[in-house]
CSV table of C-alpha atoms in Angstrom, one decimal:
chain,number,residue,atom,x,y,z
E,1,UNK,CA,-1.7,-10.2,-24.4
E,2,UNK,CA,-0.8,-9.9,-20.7
E,3,UNK,CA,0.2,-6.4,-19.6
E,4,UNK,CA,2.8,-5.0,-17.2
E,5,UNK,CA,2.1,-2.1,-14.9
E,6,UNK,CA,5.3,-0.8,-13.4
E,7,UNK,CA,5.1,0.7,-9.9
E,8,UNK,CA,7.6,3.5,-9.6
E,9,UNK,CA,6.9,4.3,-5.9
E,10,UNK,CA,10.4,3.1,-4.9
E,11,UNK,CA,12.1,5.5,-7.2
E,12,UNK,CA,10.4,8.3,-5.2
E,13,UNK,CA,11.4,6.5,-2.0
E,14,UNK,CA,15.1,6.9,-3.0
E,15,UNK,CA,14.5,10.5,-3.8
E,16,UNK,CA,12.7,11.3,-0.6
E,17,UNK,CA,15.6,9.7,1.4
E,18,UNK,CA,17.7,12.7,0.4
E,19,UNK,CA,15.0,15.4,-0.3
E,20,UNK,CA,12.5,14.9,2.5
E,21,UNK,CA,12.2,18.6,3.1
E,22,UNK,CA,10.8,19.1,-0.4
E,23,UNK,CA,7.9,16.7,0.2
E,24,UNK,CA,4.5,17.3,1.5
E,25,UNK,CA,3.1,19.6,-1.1
E,26,UNK,CA,-0.4,18.3,-0.8
E,27,UNK,CA,-3.0,19.6,1.7
E,28,UNK,CA,-3.1,16.2,3.3
E,29,UNK,CA,0.6,15.8,4.0
E,30,UNK,CA,1.3,15.3,7.7
E,31,UNK,CA,4.2,17.0,9.5
E,32,UNK,CA,6.7,14.4,10.7
E,33,UNK,CA,4.9,11.5,9.2
E,34,UNK,CA,7.3,9.2,7.4
E,35,UNK,CA,10.1,11.8,8.0
E,36,UNK,CA,8.3,14.4,5.8
E,37,UNK,CA,7.8,18.1,6.8
E,38,UNK,CA,4.4,19.2,5.6
E,39,UNK,CA,5.3,22.8,5.7
E,40,UNK,CA,8.5,22.7,3.7
E,41,UNK,CA,9.2,23.0,0.0
E,42,UNK,CA,6.2,23.6,-2.3
E,43,UNK,CA,8.1,21.8,-5.0
E,44,UNK,CA,7.0,18.4,-3.7
E,45,UNK,CA,10.2,16.7,-4.9
E,46,UNK,CA,11.0,19.1,-7.8
E,47,UNK,CA,14.7,19.1,-8.6
E,48,UNK,CA,15.4,15.9,-6.5
E,49,UNK,CA,16.8,12.8,-8.0
E,50,UNK,CA,15.9,10.2,-9.1
E,51,UNK,CA,12.8,11.7,-10.6
E,52,UNK,CA,9.8,9.4,-10.9
E,53,UNK,CA,8.7,11.3,-14.0
E,54,UNK,CA,12.0,10.3,-15.8
E,55,UNK,CA,11.5,6.8,-14.4
E,56,UNK,CA,8.1,6.5,-16.1
E,57,UNK,CA,9.6,7.5,-19.4
E,58,UNK,CA,12.3,4.8,-19.1
E,59,UNK,CA,9.7,2.2,-18.1
E,60,UNK,CA,7.6,3.1,-21.2
E,61,UNK,CA,10.7,2.7,-23.4
E,62,UNK,CA,11.3,-0.7,-21.8
E,63,UNK,CA,7.8,-1.9,-22.8
E,64,UNK,CA,5.6,-1.0,-19.7
E,65,UNK,CA,1.9,-1.0,-20.6
E,66,UNK,CA,1.1,1.1,-17.5
E,67,UNK,CA,2.6,3.2,-14.7
E,68,UNK,CA,1.4,2.7,-11.2
E,69,UNK,CA,1.9,5.2,-8.4
E,70,UNK,CA,0.5,5.3,-4.8
E,71,UNK,CA,-0.2,8.8,-3.4
E,72,UNK,CA,-0.2,8.1,0.3
E,73,UNK,CA,-1.8,10.4,2.9
E,74,UNK,CA,1.5,11.1,4.5
E,75,UNK,CA,3.3,11.7,1.1
E,76,UNK,CA,6.1,9.4,2.1
E,77,UNK,CA,7.2,8.8,-1.5
E,78,UNK,CA,5.1,10.0,-4.4
E,79,UNK,CA,4.2,13.7,-4.1
E,80,UNK,CA,1.3,15.7,-5.5
E,81,UNK,CA,3.7,17.3,-8.1
E,82,UNK,CA,4.5,13.8,-9.4
E,83,UNK,CA,0.9,12.9,-9.8
E,84,UNK,CA,0.1,16.0,-11.8
E,85,UNK,CA,3.2,15.7,-14.1
E,86,UNK,CA,2.8,12.0,-14.7
E,87,UNK,CA,-0.8,12.4,-15.7
E,88,UNK,CA,0.3,15.0,-18.3
E,89,UNK,CA,3.4,13.1,-19.6
E,90,UNK,CA,2.7,9.4,-19.3
E,91,UNK,CA,1.8,8.0,-22.7
E,92,UNK,CA,0.5,4.6,-21.4
E,93,UNK,CA,-2.1,3.9,-18.8
E,94,UNK,CA,-1.7,5.7,-15.5
E,95,UNK,CA,-2.9,3.8,-12.4
E,96,UNK,CA,-3.3,5.8,-9.2
E,97,UNK,CA,-3.3,3.7,-6.0
E,98,UNK,CA,-5.1,5.4,-3.1
E,99,UNK,CA,-6.9,5.0,0.2
E,100,UNK,CA,-10.7,5.5,0.1
E,101,UNK,CA,-10.6,8.9,1.7
E,102,UNK,CA,-12.4,12.0,0.6
E,103,UNK,CA,-9.1,13.8,0.0
E,104,UNK,CA,-7.8,11.1,-2.3
E,105,UNK,CA,-11.1,10.7,-4.1
E,106,UNK,CA,-11.1,14.4,-4.8
E,107,UNK,CA,-7.5,14.3,-6.1
E,108,UNK,CA,-8.4,11.3,-8.4
E,109,UNK,CA,-11.4,13.1,-9.8
E,110,UNK,CA,-9.3,16.2,-10.5
E,111,UNK,CA,-6.3,14.4,-12.0
E,112,UNK,CA,-8.3,11.8,-13.9
E,113,UNK,CA,-5.9,8.8,-14.0
E,114,UNK,CA,-7.0,6.0,-16.4
E,115,UNK,CA,-7.5,3.7,-13.4
E,116,UNK,CA,-7.9,4.3,-9.7
E,117,UNK,CA,-7.1,1.4,-7.4
E,118,UNK,CA,-8.4,1.4,-3.8
E,119,UNK,CA,-5.9,-0.1,-1.4
E,120,UNK,CA,-5.6,-0.3,2.4
E,121,UNK,CA,-3.1,2.0,4.0
E,122,UNK,CA,-1.3,1.7,7.3
E,123,UNK,CA,0.9,4.4,8.7
E,124,UNK,CA,3.5,2.0,10.0
E,125,UNK,CA,3.8,-0.3,7.0
E,126,UNK,CA,6.7,0.1,4.5
E,127,UNK,CA,4.6,-1.0,1.6
E,128,UNK,CA,0.9,-2.1,1.2
E,129,UNK,CA,0.4,-5.3,3.2
E,130,UNK,CA,-2.7,-7.3,2.7
E,131,UNK,CA,-5.8,-6.6,0.7
E,132,UNK,CA,-8.6,-4.1,1.1
E,133,UNK,CA,-11.4,-5.2,3.4
E,134,UNK,CA,-14.3,-4.5,1.0
E,135,UNK,CA,-16.9,-6.6,2.8
E,136,UNK,CA,-16.5,-4.8,6.2
E,137,UNK,CA,-16.7,-1.4,4.5
E,138,UNK,CA,-19.2,-2.1,1.7
E,139,UNK,CA,-21.4,1.0,2.0
E,140,UNK,CA,-18.3,3.3,1.9
E,141,UNK,CA,-16.8,1.3,-1.0
E,142,UNK,CA,-20.1,1.6,-3.0
E,143,UNK,CA,-20.0,5.4,-2.5
E,144,UNK,CA,-16.4,5.8,-3.4
E,145,UNK,CA,-16.6,3.5,-6.5
E,146,UNK,CA,-19.7,5.4,-7.7
E,147,UNK,CA,-17.9,8.7,-7.4
E,148,UNK,CA,-14.8,7.5,-9.2
E,149,UNK,CA,-16.8,5.8,-12.0
E,150,UNK,CA,-19.0,8.9,-12.5
E,151,UNK,CA,-15.8,10.8,-13.1
E,152,UNK,CA,-14.9,8.5,-15.9
E,153,UNK,CA,-12.3,6.2,-14.3
E,154,UNK,CA,-11.9,2.4,-14.3
E,155,UNK,CA,-12.0,1.4,-10.6
E,156,UNK,CA,-10.0,-1.5,-9.2
E,157,UNK,CA,-9.8,-3.1,-5.8
E,158,UNK,CA,-6.7,-4.7,-4.3
E,159,UNK,CA,-8.0,-7.7,-2.4
E,160,UNK,CA,-6.9,-11.0,-1.0
E,161,UNK,CA,-7.8,-14.2,-2.8
E,162,UNK,CA,-10.9,-14.6,-0.6
E,163,UNK,CA,-14.4,-15.4,-1.7
E,164,UNK,CA,-16.1,-12.9,0.7
E,165,UNK,CA,-13.9,-10.1,-0.6
E,166,UNK,CA,-14.5,-10.9,-4.2
E,167,UNK,CA,-18.2,-11.1,-3.7
E,168,UNK,CA,-18.2,-7.7,-1.9
E,169,UNK,CA,-16.0,-6.2,-4.7
E,170,UNK,CA,-18.6,-7.4,-7.3
E,171,UNK,CA,-21.4,-5.9,-5.2
E,172,UNK,CA,-19.6,-2.6,-4.7
E,173,UNK,CA,-19.3,-2.2,-8.5
E,174,UNK,CA,-15.6,-2.4,-9.1
E,175,UNK,CA,-14.4,-3.0,-12.7
E,176,UNK,CA,-11.2,-4.8,-11.7
E,177,UNK,CA,-10.0,-7.0,-8.9
E,178,UNK,CA,-6.3,-7.1,-8.4
E,179,UNK,CA,-5.5,-10.2,-6.4
E,180,UNK,CA,-2.8,-9.9,-3.6
E,181,UNK,CA,0.0,-12.3,-4.5
E,182,UNK,CA,2.0,-11.7,-1.3
E,183,UNK,CA,1.1,-15.1,0.3
E,184,UNK,CA,2.0,-16.9,-3.0
E,185,UNK,CA,5.3,-15.1,-3.1
E,186,UNK,CA,6.2,-15.9,0.5
E,187,UNK,CA,5.3,-19.6,-0.1
E,188,UNK,CA,7.5,-19.6,-3.3
E,189,UNK,CA,10.5,-18.3,-1.3
E,190,UNK,CA,9.9,-20.7,1.6
E,191,UNK,CA,9.6,-23.7,-0.8
E,192,UNK,CA,12.4,-22.7,-3.1
E,193,UNK,CA,9.9,-22.6,-6.0
E,194,UNK,CA,9.2,-26.3,-5.7
E,195,UNK,CA,5.6,-26.8,-6.7
E,196,UNK,CA,5.7,-30.4,-5.4
E,197,UNK,CA,5.4,-28.7,-2.0
E,198,UNK,CA,1.7,-28.7,-1.1
E,199,UNK,CA,1.7,-25.2,0.5
E,200,UNK,CA,3.1,-23.6,-2.6
E,201,UNK,CA,0.7,-25.4,-4.9
E,202,UNK,CA,-2.2,-24.4,-2.6
E,203,UNK,CA,-1.3,-20.7,-2.7
E,204,UNK,CA,-1.1,-20.7,-6.5
E,205,UNK,CA,-4.4,-22.4,-6.7
E,206,UNK,CA,-6.0,-19.8,-4.4
E,207,UNK,CA,-4.9,-17.1,-6.9
E,208,UNK,CA,-6.2,-19.1,-9.8
E,209,UNK,CA,-9.5,-19.8,-8.1
E,210,UNK,CA,-9.9,-16.1,-7.3
E,211,UNK,CA,-9.2,-15.3,-11.0
E,212,UNK,CA,-11.9,-17.8,-12.1
E,213,UNK,CA,-14.5,-16.2,-9.8
E,214,UNK,CA,-13.5,-12.7,-10.8
E,215,UNK,CA,-13.7,-13.4,-14.5
E,216,UNK,CA,-16.9,-15.3,-14.1
E,217,UNK,CA,-18.5,-12.2,-12.8
E,218,UNK,CA,-17.3,-10.2,-15.8
E,219,UNK,CA,-14.6,-8.3,-14.0
E,220,UNK,CA,-11.0,-7.9,-15.1
E,221,UNK,CA,-8.5,-10.2,-13.3
E,222,UNK,CA,-5.2,-8.5,-12.3
E,223,UNK,CA,-2.6,-9.5,-9.7
E,224,UNK,CA,0.4,-8.1,-7.9
E,225,UNK,CA,2.5,-7.7,-4.8
E,226,UNK,CA,6.0,-9.3,-4.1
E,227,UNK,CA,6.2,-10.7,-7.7
E,228,UNK,CA,9.8,-10.9,-9.0
E,229,UNK,CA,11.8,-12.4,-11.8
E,230,UNK,CA,11.8,-15.9,-10.2
E,231,UNK,CA,8.2,-16.3,-9.1
E,232,UNK,CA,6.3,-14.3,-11.8
E,233,UNK,CA,6.0,-17.1,-14.4
E,234,UNK,CA,3.3,-19.3,-12.8
E,235,UNK,CA,1.1,-16.2,-12.1
E,236,UNK,CA,1.6,-14.8,-15.6
E,237,UNK,CA,0.5,-18.3,-17.0
E,238,UNK,CA,-2.8,-18.3,-15.2
E,239,UNK,CA,-5.8,-18.3,-17.6
E,240,UNK,CA,-7.4,-15.0,-18.3
E,241,UNK,CA,-5.0,-12.8,-16.2
E,242,UNK,CA,-5.0,-9.4,-17.7
E,243,UNK,CA,-2.3,-7.4,-16.0
E,244,UNK,CA,0.5,-7.7,-13.3
E,245,UNK,CA,1.6,-4.7,-11.2
E,246,UNK,CA,5.3,-5.0,-10.2
E,247,UNK,CA,7.5,-2.4,-8.6
E,248,UNK,CA,10.1,-3.4,-6.1
E,249,UNK,CA,11.7,-6.2,-8.1
E,250,UNK,CA,12.0,-4.1,-11.2
E,251,UNK,CA,13.4,-1.0,-9.4
E,252,UNK,CA,15.9,-3.3,-7.6
E,253,UNK,CA,17.1,-4.9,-10.8
E,254,UNK,CA,17.4,-1.4,-12.4
E,255,UNK,CA,20.1,-0.5,-9.9
E,256,UNK,CA,22.3,-3.0,-11.9
E,257,UNK,CA,20.8,-3.0,-15.4
E,258,UNK,CA,19.0,0.3,-15.8
E,259,UNK,CA,15.2,0.7,-15.6
E,260,UNK,CA,14.6,0.3,-19.3
E,261,UNK,CA,16.3,-3.1,-19.4
E,262,UNK,CA,14.8,-4.2,-16.1
E,263,UNK,CA,11.3,-3.6,-17.5
E,264,UNK,CA,12.1,-5.3,-20.8
E,265,UNK,CA,13.3,-8.4,-18.9
E,266,UNK,CA,10.2,-8.6,-16.8
E,267,UNK,CA,7.9,-8.1,-19.7
E,268,UNK,CA,9.6,-10.8,-21.7
E,269,UNK,CA,9.3,-13.3,-18.8
E,270,UNK,CA,5.6,-12.5,-18.5
E,271,UNK,CA,4.8,-12.8,-22.2
E,272,UNK,CA,6.7,-16.1,-22.5
E,273,UNK,CA,5.0,-17.6,-19.4
E,274,UNK,CA,1.5,-16.4,-20.6
E,275,UNK,CA,2.1,-18.1,-24.0
E,276,UNK,CA,3.1,-21.4,-22.3
E,277,UNK,CA,0.0,-21.2,-20.2
E,278,UNK,CA,-2.4,-20.4,-23.0
C-alpha cells in the first residue's frame, strides 16, 4: 500500500517565527542566518509552540507512515533538539533530510534515523528547490552514501526526473530515489488540472518514466514536493510508487482542520488514487 511521509518542517517554521532566539543549538548553526542567533538558547526551540514533536504525534494518529524533517545547516526551522526527541519518540519511520556535509553525516550516524535523504540546500531558498545534482558530485555522493549505509540507514536521493541523475544515483549506491514533483505541480496549477493540456501530460509522464527506470534498477520509487490535495491523485496512481512526502499542503490544511484530520484526508486521497491506478 502506498505510504505517506508527513514533513513537519513548517510547524517548526511557525515556532521559529516567534522563538528565533532559542534556535541554533547545533554546532553548525550560523549566527544571523535565517534570522537565528547561534549563540542564544541552548534549548533549540524547547518551550516554544507549536512543537514539532507534538505535531509528529498528531500526524501518526492521523495515519502517517513516516515523519520527515530537514535539519538545515543554518537551523532555520528544525533544531537539533527536535531531531533527538523525534528519534526517541516517533513510532513510525523517521526520515532525516540533509545536505551531504560532514556535519550532517555525523549527526545522522549518531541519531540513526530510519532513512536519510540527501537533498540540495541553498541559503536563500525558502524550501528545497530542484533535485540533487548527483552526477556532478558522484565521488562525494558515493562516499556519503557508503558512510550512511555502513551506519545501518536506508539512503535516499531527492532528484529531478532526469535520466542522468537517476543513472548517477544508481551508481552511487542509493536505496531510494525520490522524484522531484515540483515541475508537475507547477504545470498542474498552470493548466487547471486539465490533462488534455500537453504540457501537464508531459510532466506527469516524466515522473512516470523516472519511476519505471528507478524500479527497473531495483530501487524504491518515491516522490514529493509541492503535492497538495488537488494534484496528488495522478502521482499516487503511478505504478509501483512506494511513498509520497508531503508537508506544506498538510500543515496549511491543519490550520483549519487540525493536523490529525489533515493527514487523514491526504492519506485517504492517496490510497483511493493508488487503488484506481492499480
